């Protein structure tokens, strides 16, 4: 299945489910009542599973936004420390070179977790120096605070990621059952149509769910003649 189809599959399933249930309201479904009961039950489960995915996604997104804000504060603290060290005579190209650390621009480009790790290593090196000014010590404390906040936010973020993955997995498990129930209901409705209940076929047979796209073999290009 292509990436686009997989991304749109939950929405597609929900639309199919709503269409089937709407169609069942306007036709006599006695000939497919058993299949329809199974489908209705699994459709209800799938709707609930997708609701949990959306809620988990919203919570994960909130954690990511919060971490991004903490990362911005960390970047600002790192920059302020760099300025203070330059004022003390450290080179502008990398005020952290004397402490065996990457430059501020490199640290600020890192992902929050890596930036916090770099900040922690820089602070350890700074703690061994006895020549820092009061301004640099204060700037270092701000980096320390910002680093601690990022470190504290990483565990909740991981928990939200695990929650989201679990919800996605459960929704896909139920989604496979949903697909099976749709196919079974489709076959039952078409069989009923063969017995004269054409309205069932028209009302309950939704368009097929997207299938995996076949890979098209690239045409071979003949080598130019010598």
mmCIF file of C-alpha atoms in Angstrom:
data_model
loop_
_atom_site.group_PDB
_atom_site.id
_atom_site.type_symbol
_atom_site.label_atom_id
_atom_site.label_comp_id
_atom_site.label_asym_id
_atom_site.label_seq_id
_atom_site.Cartn_x
_atom_site.Cartn_y
_atom_site.Cartn_z
ATOM 1 C CA UNK A 1 0.000 0.000 0.000
ATOM 2 C CA UNK A 2 1.340 3.415 -0.890
ATOM 3 C CA UNK A 3 2.186 5.930 1.832
ATOM 4 C CA UNK A 4 -0.713 8.200 0.825
ATOM 5 C CA UNK A 5 -3.211 5.333 0.853
ATOM 6 C CA UNK A 6 -2.021 4.153 4.269
ATOM 7 C CA UNK A 7 -2.284 7.648 5.704
ATOM 8 C CA UNK A 8 -5.820 8.069 4.371
ATOM 9 C CA UNK A 9 -7.004 4.565 5.255
ATOM 10 C CA UNK A 10 -8.524 5.415 8.668
ATOM 11 C CA UNK A 11 -10.568 8.247 7.122
ATOM 12 C CA UNK A 12 -11.573 5.953 4.279
ATOM 13 C CA UNK A 13 -12.727 3.246 6.670
ATOM 14 C CA UNK A 14 -14.757 5.710 8.697
ATOM 15 C CA UNK A 15 -16.457 6.989 5.559
ATOM 16 C CA UNK A 16 -17.227 3.454 4.393
ATOM 17 C CA UNK A 17 -18.645 2.566 7.797
ATOM 18 C CA UNK A 18 -20.879 5.623 7.896
ATOM 19 C CA UNK A 19 -22.090 4.951 4.351
ATOM 20 C CA UNK A 20 -22.969 1.315 5.125
ATOM 21 C CA UNK A 21 -24.872 2.217 8.293
ATOM 22 C CA UNK A 22 -26.722 4.993 6.479
ATOM 23 C CA UNK A 23 -27.660 2.581 3.687
ATOM 24 C CA UNK A 24 -28.894 0.017 6.211
ATOM 25 C CA UNK A 25 -31.414 2.551 7.483
ATOM 26 C CA UNK A 26 -33.289 2.708 4.182
ATOM 27 C CA UNK A 27 -33.471 -0.940 3.067
ATOM 28 C CA UNK A 28 -34.705 -4.236 4.461
ATOM 29 C CA UNK A 29 -31.599 -5.976 5.806
ATOM 30 C CA UNK A 30 -33.117 -9.262 6.982
ATOM 31 C CA UNK A 31 -31.214 -11.285 4.377
ATOM 32 C CA UNK A 32 -27.882 -9.972 5.645
ATOM 33 C CA UNK A 33 -28.795 -9.343 9.289
ATOM 34 C CA UNK A 34 -26.077 -11.607 10.733
ATOM 35 C CA UNK A 35 -23.317 -10.036 8.655
ATOM 36 C CA UNK A 36 -24.643 -6.569 9.366
ATOM 37 C CA UNK A 37 -24.602 -7.179 13.129
ATOM 38 C CA UNK A 38 -20.972 -8.260 12.963
ATOM 39 C CA UNK A 39 -20.065 -5.247 10.842
ATOM 40 C CA UNK A 40 -21.946 -2.817 13.095
ATOM 41 C CA UNK A 41 -20.120 -4.105 16.168
ATOM 42 C CA UNK A 42 -16.648 -3.905 14.628
ATOM 43 C CA UNK A 43 -17.411 -0.544 13.076
ATOM 44 C CA UNK A 44 -18.292 0.780 16.527
ATOM 45 C CA UNK A 45 -15.003 -0.591 17.876
ATOM 46 C CA UNK A 46 -13.077 1.014 15.058
ATOM 47 C CA UNK A 47 -14.661 4.419 15.591
ATOM 48 C CA UNK A 48 -13.718 4.235 19.278
ATOM 49 C CA UNK A 49 -10.177 3.090 18.459
ATOM 50 C CA UNK A 50 -9.683 5.968 16.046
ATOM 51 C CA UNK A 51 -11.000 8.407 18.635
ATOM 52 C CA UNK A 52 -8.315 7.165 21.017
ATOM 53 C CA UNK A 53 -5.677 7.586 18.290
ATOM 54 C CA UNK A 54 -6.757 11.189 17.729
ATOM 55 C CA UNK A 55 -6.685 11.918 21.463
ATOM 56 C CA UNK A 56 -3.248 10.332 21.834
ATOM 57 C CA UNK A 57 -2.033 12.300 18.813
ATOM 58 C CA UNK A 58 -3.276 15.552 20.354
ATOM 59 C CA UNK A 59 -1.519 14.807 23.644
ATOM 60 C CA UNK A 60 1.701 13.891 21.832
ATOM 61 C CA UNK A 61 1.527 17.078 19.781
ATOM 62 C CA UNK A 62 1.078 19.127 22.955
ATOM 63 C CA UNK A 63 4.157 17.505 24.496
ATOM 64 C CA UNK A 64 6.167 18.207 21.354
ATOM 65 C CA UNK A 65 5.123 21.856 21.321
ATOM 66 C CA UNK A 66 6.056 22.168 24.963
ATOM 67 C CA UNK A 67 9.453 20.626 24.331
ATOM 68 C CA UNK A 68 10.016 22.972 21.385
ATOM 69 C CA UNK A 69 9.340 25.934 23.663
ATOM 70 C CA UNK A 70 11.811 24.600 26.238
ATOM 71 C CA UNK A 71 14.355 24.095 23.472
ATOM 72 C CA UNK A 72 13.970 27.731 22.424
ATOM 73 C CA UNK A 73 14.647 28.844 26.004
ATOM 74 C CA UNK A 74 17.700 26.570 26.078
ATOM 75 C CA UNK A 75 18.987 28.081 22.831
ATOM 76 C CA UNK A 76 18.627 31.575 24.258
ATOM 77 C CA UNK A 77 20.478 30.581 27.430
ATOM 78 C CA UNK A 78 23.301 29.002 25.426
ATOM 79 C CA UNK A 79 23.592 32.149 23.326
ATOM 80 C CA UNK A 80 23.712 34.365 26.407
ATOM 81 C CA UNK A 81 26.476 32.221 27.906
ATOM 82 C CA UNK A 82 28.416 32.449 24.652
ATOM 83 C CA UNK A 83 28.157 36.252 24.664
ATOM 84 C CA UNK A 84 29.363 36.404 28.249
ATOM 85 C CA UNK A 85 32.360 34.180 27.490
ATOM 86 C CA UNK A 86 33.252 36.290 24.431
ATOM 87 C CA UNK A 87 33.227 39.330 26.697
ATOM 88 C CA UNK A 88 35.787 37.502 28.837
ATOM 89 C CA UNK A 89 38.083 36.992 25.856
ATOM 90 C CA UNK A 90 36.957 33.655 24.415
ATOM 91 C CA UNK A 91 37.014 33.483 20.574
ATOM 92 C CA UNK A 92 33.850 34.554 18.773
ATOM 93 C CA UNK A 93 34.055 31.601 16.375
ATOM 94 C CA UNK A 94 33.510 29.211 19.290
ATOM 95 C CA UNK A 95 33.400 30.623 22.807
ATOM 96 C CA UNK A 96 33.075 27.043 24.121
ATOM 97 C CA UNK A 97 36.239 25.709 22.473
ATOM 98 C CA UNK A 98 38.275 26.086 25.660
ATOM 99 C CA UNK A 99 35.771 23.779 27.358
ATOM 100 C CA UNK A 100 36.005 21.135 24.617
ATOM 101 C CA UNK A 101 32.429 21.791 23.507
ATOM 102 C CA UNK A 102 30.722 22.476 20.203
ATOM 103 C CA UNK A 103 29.992 26.032 19.139
ATOM 104 C CA UNK A 104 26.686 27.672 20.152
ATOM 105 C CA UNK A 105 25.402 27.485 16.579
ATOM 106 C CA UNK A 106 25.974 23.728 16.500
ATOM 107 C CA UNK A 107 24.311 23.161 19.866
ATOM 108 C CA UNK A 108 21.295 25.235 18.860
ATOM 109 C CA UNK A 109 20.787 23.128 15.736
ATOM 110 C CA UNK A 110 20.611 19.902 17.729
ATOM 111 C CA UNK A 111 17.402 18.122 18.626
ATOM 112 C CA UNK A 112 16.240 19.045 22.153
ATOM 113 C CA UNK A 113 17.490 15.795 23.709
ATOM 114 C CA UNK A 114 20.917 16.161 22.092
ATOM 115 C CA UNK A 115 21.058 19.872 22.918
ATOM 116 C CA UNK A 116 20.388 19.084 26.579
ATOM 117 C CA UNK A 117 23.129 16.450 26.510
ATOM 118 C CA UNK A 118 25.553 18.949 24.976
ATOM 119 C CA UNK A 119 24.516 21.556 27.505
ATOM 120 C CA UNK A 120 25.112 19.121 30.343
ATOM 121 C CA UNK A 121 28.623 18.323 29.055
ATOM 122 C CA UNK A 122 29.388 22.033 28.689
ATOM 123 C CA UNK A 123 28.227 22.741 32.240
ATOM 124 C CA UNK A 124 30.427 19.941 33.581
ATOM 125 C CA UNK A 125 33.434 21.508 31.842
ATOM 126 C CA UNK A 126 32.525 24.983 33.112
ATOM 127 C CA UNK A 127 32.314 23.718 36.681
ATOM 128 C CA UNK A 128 36.018 22.871 36.541
ATOM 129 C CA UNK A 129 36.975 26.445 35.695
ATOM 130 C CA UNK A 130 37.796 28.927 38.448
ATOM 131 C CA UNK A 131 38.252 31.938 36.192
ATOM 132 C CA UNK A 132 34.672 32.617 35.132
ATOM 133 C CA UNK A 133 33.133 36.006 35.823
ATOM 134 C CA UNK A 134 29.969 36.403 37.837
ATOM 135 C CA UNK A 135 28.077 37.142 34.632
ATOM 136 C CA UNK A 136 29.227 33.868 33.067
ATOM 137 C CA UNK A 137 28.404 31.920 36.224
ATOM 138 C CA UNK A 138 24.894 33.372 36.156
ATOM 139 C CA UNK A 139 24.554 32.579 32.454
ATOM 140 C CA UNK A 140 25.703 29.037 33.208
ATOM 141 C CA UNK A 141 23.002 28.695 35.847
ATOM 142 C CA UNK A 142 20.404 29.694 33.277
ATOM 143 C CA UNK A 143 21.734 27.025 30.912
ATOM 144 C CA UNK A 144 21.542 24.569 33.810
ATOM 145 C CA UNK A 145 17.908 25.432 34.475
ATOM 146 C CA UNK A 146 16.981 25.183 30.811
ATOM 147 C CA UNK A 147 18.796 21.852 30.499
ATOM 148 C CA UNK A 148 16.988 20.444 33.531
ATOM 149 C CA UNK A 149 13.623 21.438 32.100
ATOM 150 C CA UNK A 150 14.333 19.654 28.822
ATOM 151 C CA UNK A 151 15.560 16.558 30.653
ATOM 152 C CA UNK A 152 12.413 16.532 32.782
ATOM 153 C CA UNK A 153 10.207 16.795 29.674
ATOM 154 C CA UNK A 154 11.779 13.858 27.825
ATOM 155 C CA UNK A 155 10.212 11.077 29.917
ATOM 156 C CA UNK A 156 6.617 12.379 29.521
ATOM 157 C CA UNK A 157 7.245 12.800 25.788
ATOM 158 C CA UNK A 158 8.417 9.191 25.510
ATOM 159 C CA UNK A 159 5.327 8.061 27.414
ATOM 160 C CA UNK A 160 3.086 9.960 24.994
ATOM 161 C CA UNK A 161 4.912 8.441 22.022
ATOM 162 C CA UNK A 162 4.409 4.941 23.464
ATOM 163 C CA UNK A 163 0.741 5.707 24.110
ATOM 164 C CA UNK A 164 0.291 6.928 20.530
ATOM 165 C CA UNK A 165 2.009 3.881 19.037
ATOM 166 C CA UNK A 166 -0.127 1.541 21.148
ATOM 167 C CA UNK A 167 -3.314 3.326 20.087
ATOM 168 C CA UNK A 168 -2.274 3.198 16.422
ATOM 169 C CA UNK A 169 -1.477 -0.502 16.683
ATOM 170 C CA UNK A 170 -4.811 -1.321 18.303
ATOM 171 C CA UNK A 171 -6.700 0.724 15.714
ATOM 172 C CA UNK A 172 -4.935 -1.129 12.901
ATOM 173 C CA UNK A 173 -5.716 -4.517 14.476
ATOM 174 C CA UNK A 174 -9.389 -3.577 14.645
ATOM 175 C CA UNK A 175 -9.102 -2.042 11.176
ATOM 176 C CA UNK A 176 -8.118 -5.427 9.746
ATOM 177 C CA UNK A 177 -11.245 -6.914 11.293
ATOM 178 C CA UNK A 178 -13.211 -3.988 9.875
ATOM 179 C CA UNK A 179 -11.928 -4.765 6.376
ATOM 180 C CA UNK A 180 -12.891 -8.414 6.783
ATOM 181 C CA UNK A 181 -16.381 -7.462 7.986
ATOM 182 C CA UNK A 182 -16.834 -5.083 5.038
ATOM 183 C CA UNK A 183 -15.837 -7.790 2.578
ATOM 184 C CA UNK A 184 -18.156 -10.330 4.197
ATOM 185 C CA UNK A 185 -21.057 -7.882 4.157
ATOM 186 C CA UNK A 186 -20.319 -7.006 0.546
ATOM 187 C CA UNK A 187 -20.450 -10.670 -0.472
ATOM 188 C CA UNK A 188 -23.676 -11.235 1.476
ATOM 189 C CA UNK A 189 -25.345 -8.192 -0.102
ATOM 190 C CA UNK A 190 -24.386 -9.292 -3.595
ATOM 191 C CA UNK A 191 -25.627 -12.797 -2.919
ATOM 192 C CA UNK A 192 -28.915 -11.313 -1.744
ATOM 193 C CA UNK A 193 -29.048 -9.272 -4.928
ATOM 194 C CA UNK A 194 -28.853 -12.513 -6.894
ATOM 195 C CA UNK A 195 -31.956 -13.604 -4.999
ATOM 196 C CA UNK A 196 -33.809 -10.480 -6.054
ATOM 197 C CA UNK A 197 -32.868 -8.023 -3.284
ATOM 198 C CA UNK A 198 -31.085 -5.593 -5.596
ATOM 199 C CA UNK A 199 -31.643 -2.698 -3.190
ATOM 200 C CA UNK A 200 -29.297 -4.325 -0.664
ATOM 201 C CA UNK A 201 -26.472 -4.406 -3.153
ATOM 202 C CA UNK A 202 -26.956 -0.747 -4.026
ATOM 203 C CA UNK A 203 -27.269 0.401 -0.403
ATOM 204 C CA UNK A 204 -24.710 -1.741 1.417
ATOM 205 C CA UNK A 205 -21.895 -2.340 -1.059
ATOM 206 C CA UNK A 206 -19.416 0.536 -0.631
ATOM 207 C CA UNK A 207 -16.544 1.189 -2.999
ATOM 208 C CA UNK A 208 -13.626 -1.157 -2.233
ATOM 209 C CA UNK A 209 -10.971 -0.027 0.230
ATOM 210 C CA UNK A 210 -7.685 1.037 -1.407
ATOM 211 C CA UNK A 211 -5.298 -1.775 -2.181
ATOM 212 C CA UNK A 212 -1.539 -1.760 -2.346
ATOM 213 C CA UNK A 213 -0.329 -0.108 -5.525
ATOM 214 C CA UNK A 214 1.495 -2.434 -7.907
ATOM 215 C CA UNK A 215 5.067 -1.506 -8.668
ATOM 216 C CA UNK A 216 5.539 -0.588 -12.294
ATOM 217 C CA UNK A 217 8.734 -1.931 -13.787
ATOM 218 C CA UNK A 218 10.764 0.780 -15.450
ATOM 219 C CA UNK A 219 11.197 0.181 -19.179
ATOM 220 C CA UNK A 220 14.618 -0.963 -20.208
ATOM 221 C CA UNK A 221 16.583 1.528 -22.259
ATOM 222 C CA UNK A 222 18.689 0.056 -25.032
ATOM 223 C CA UNK A 223 22.339 0.991 -24.956
ATOM 224 C CA UNK A 224 23.396 3.299 -27.825
ATOM 225 C CA UNK A 225 25.031 1.565 -30.760
ATOM 226 C CA UNK A 226 28.790 1.700 -30.859
#
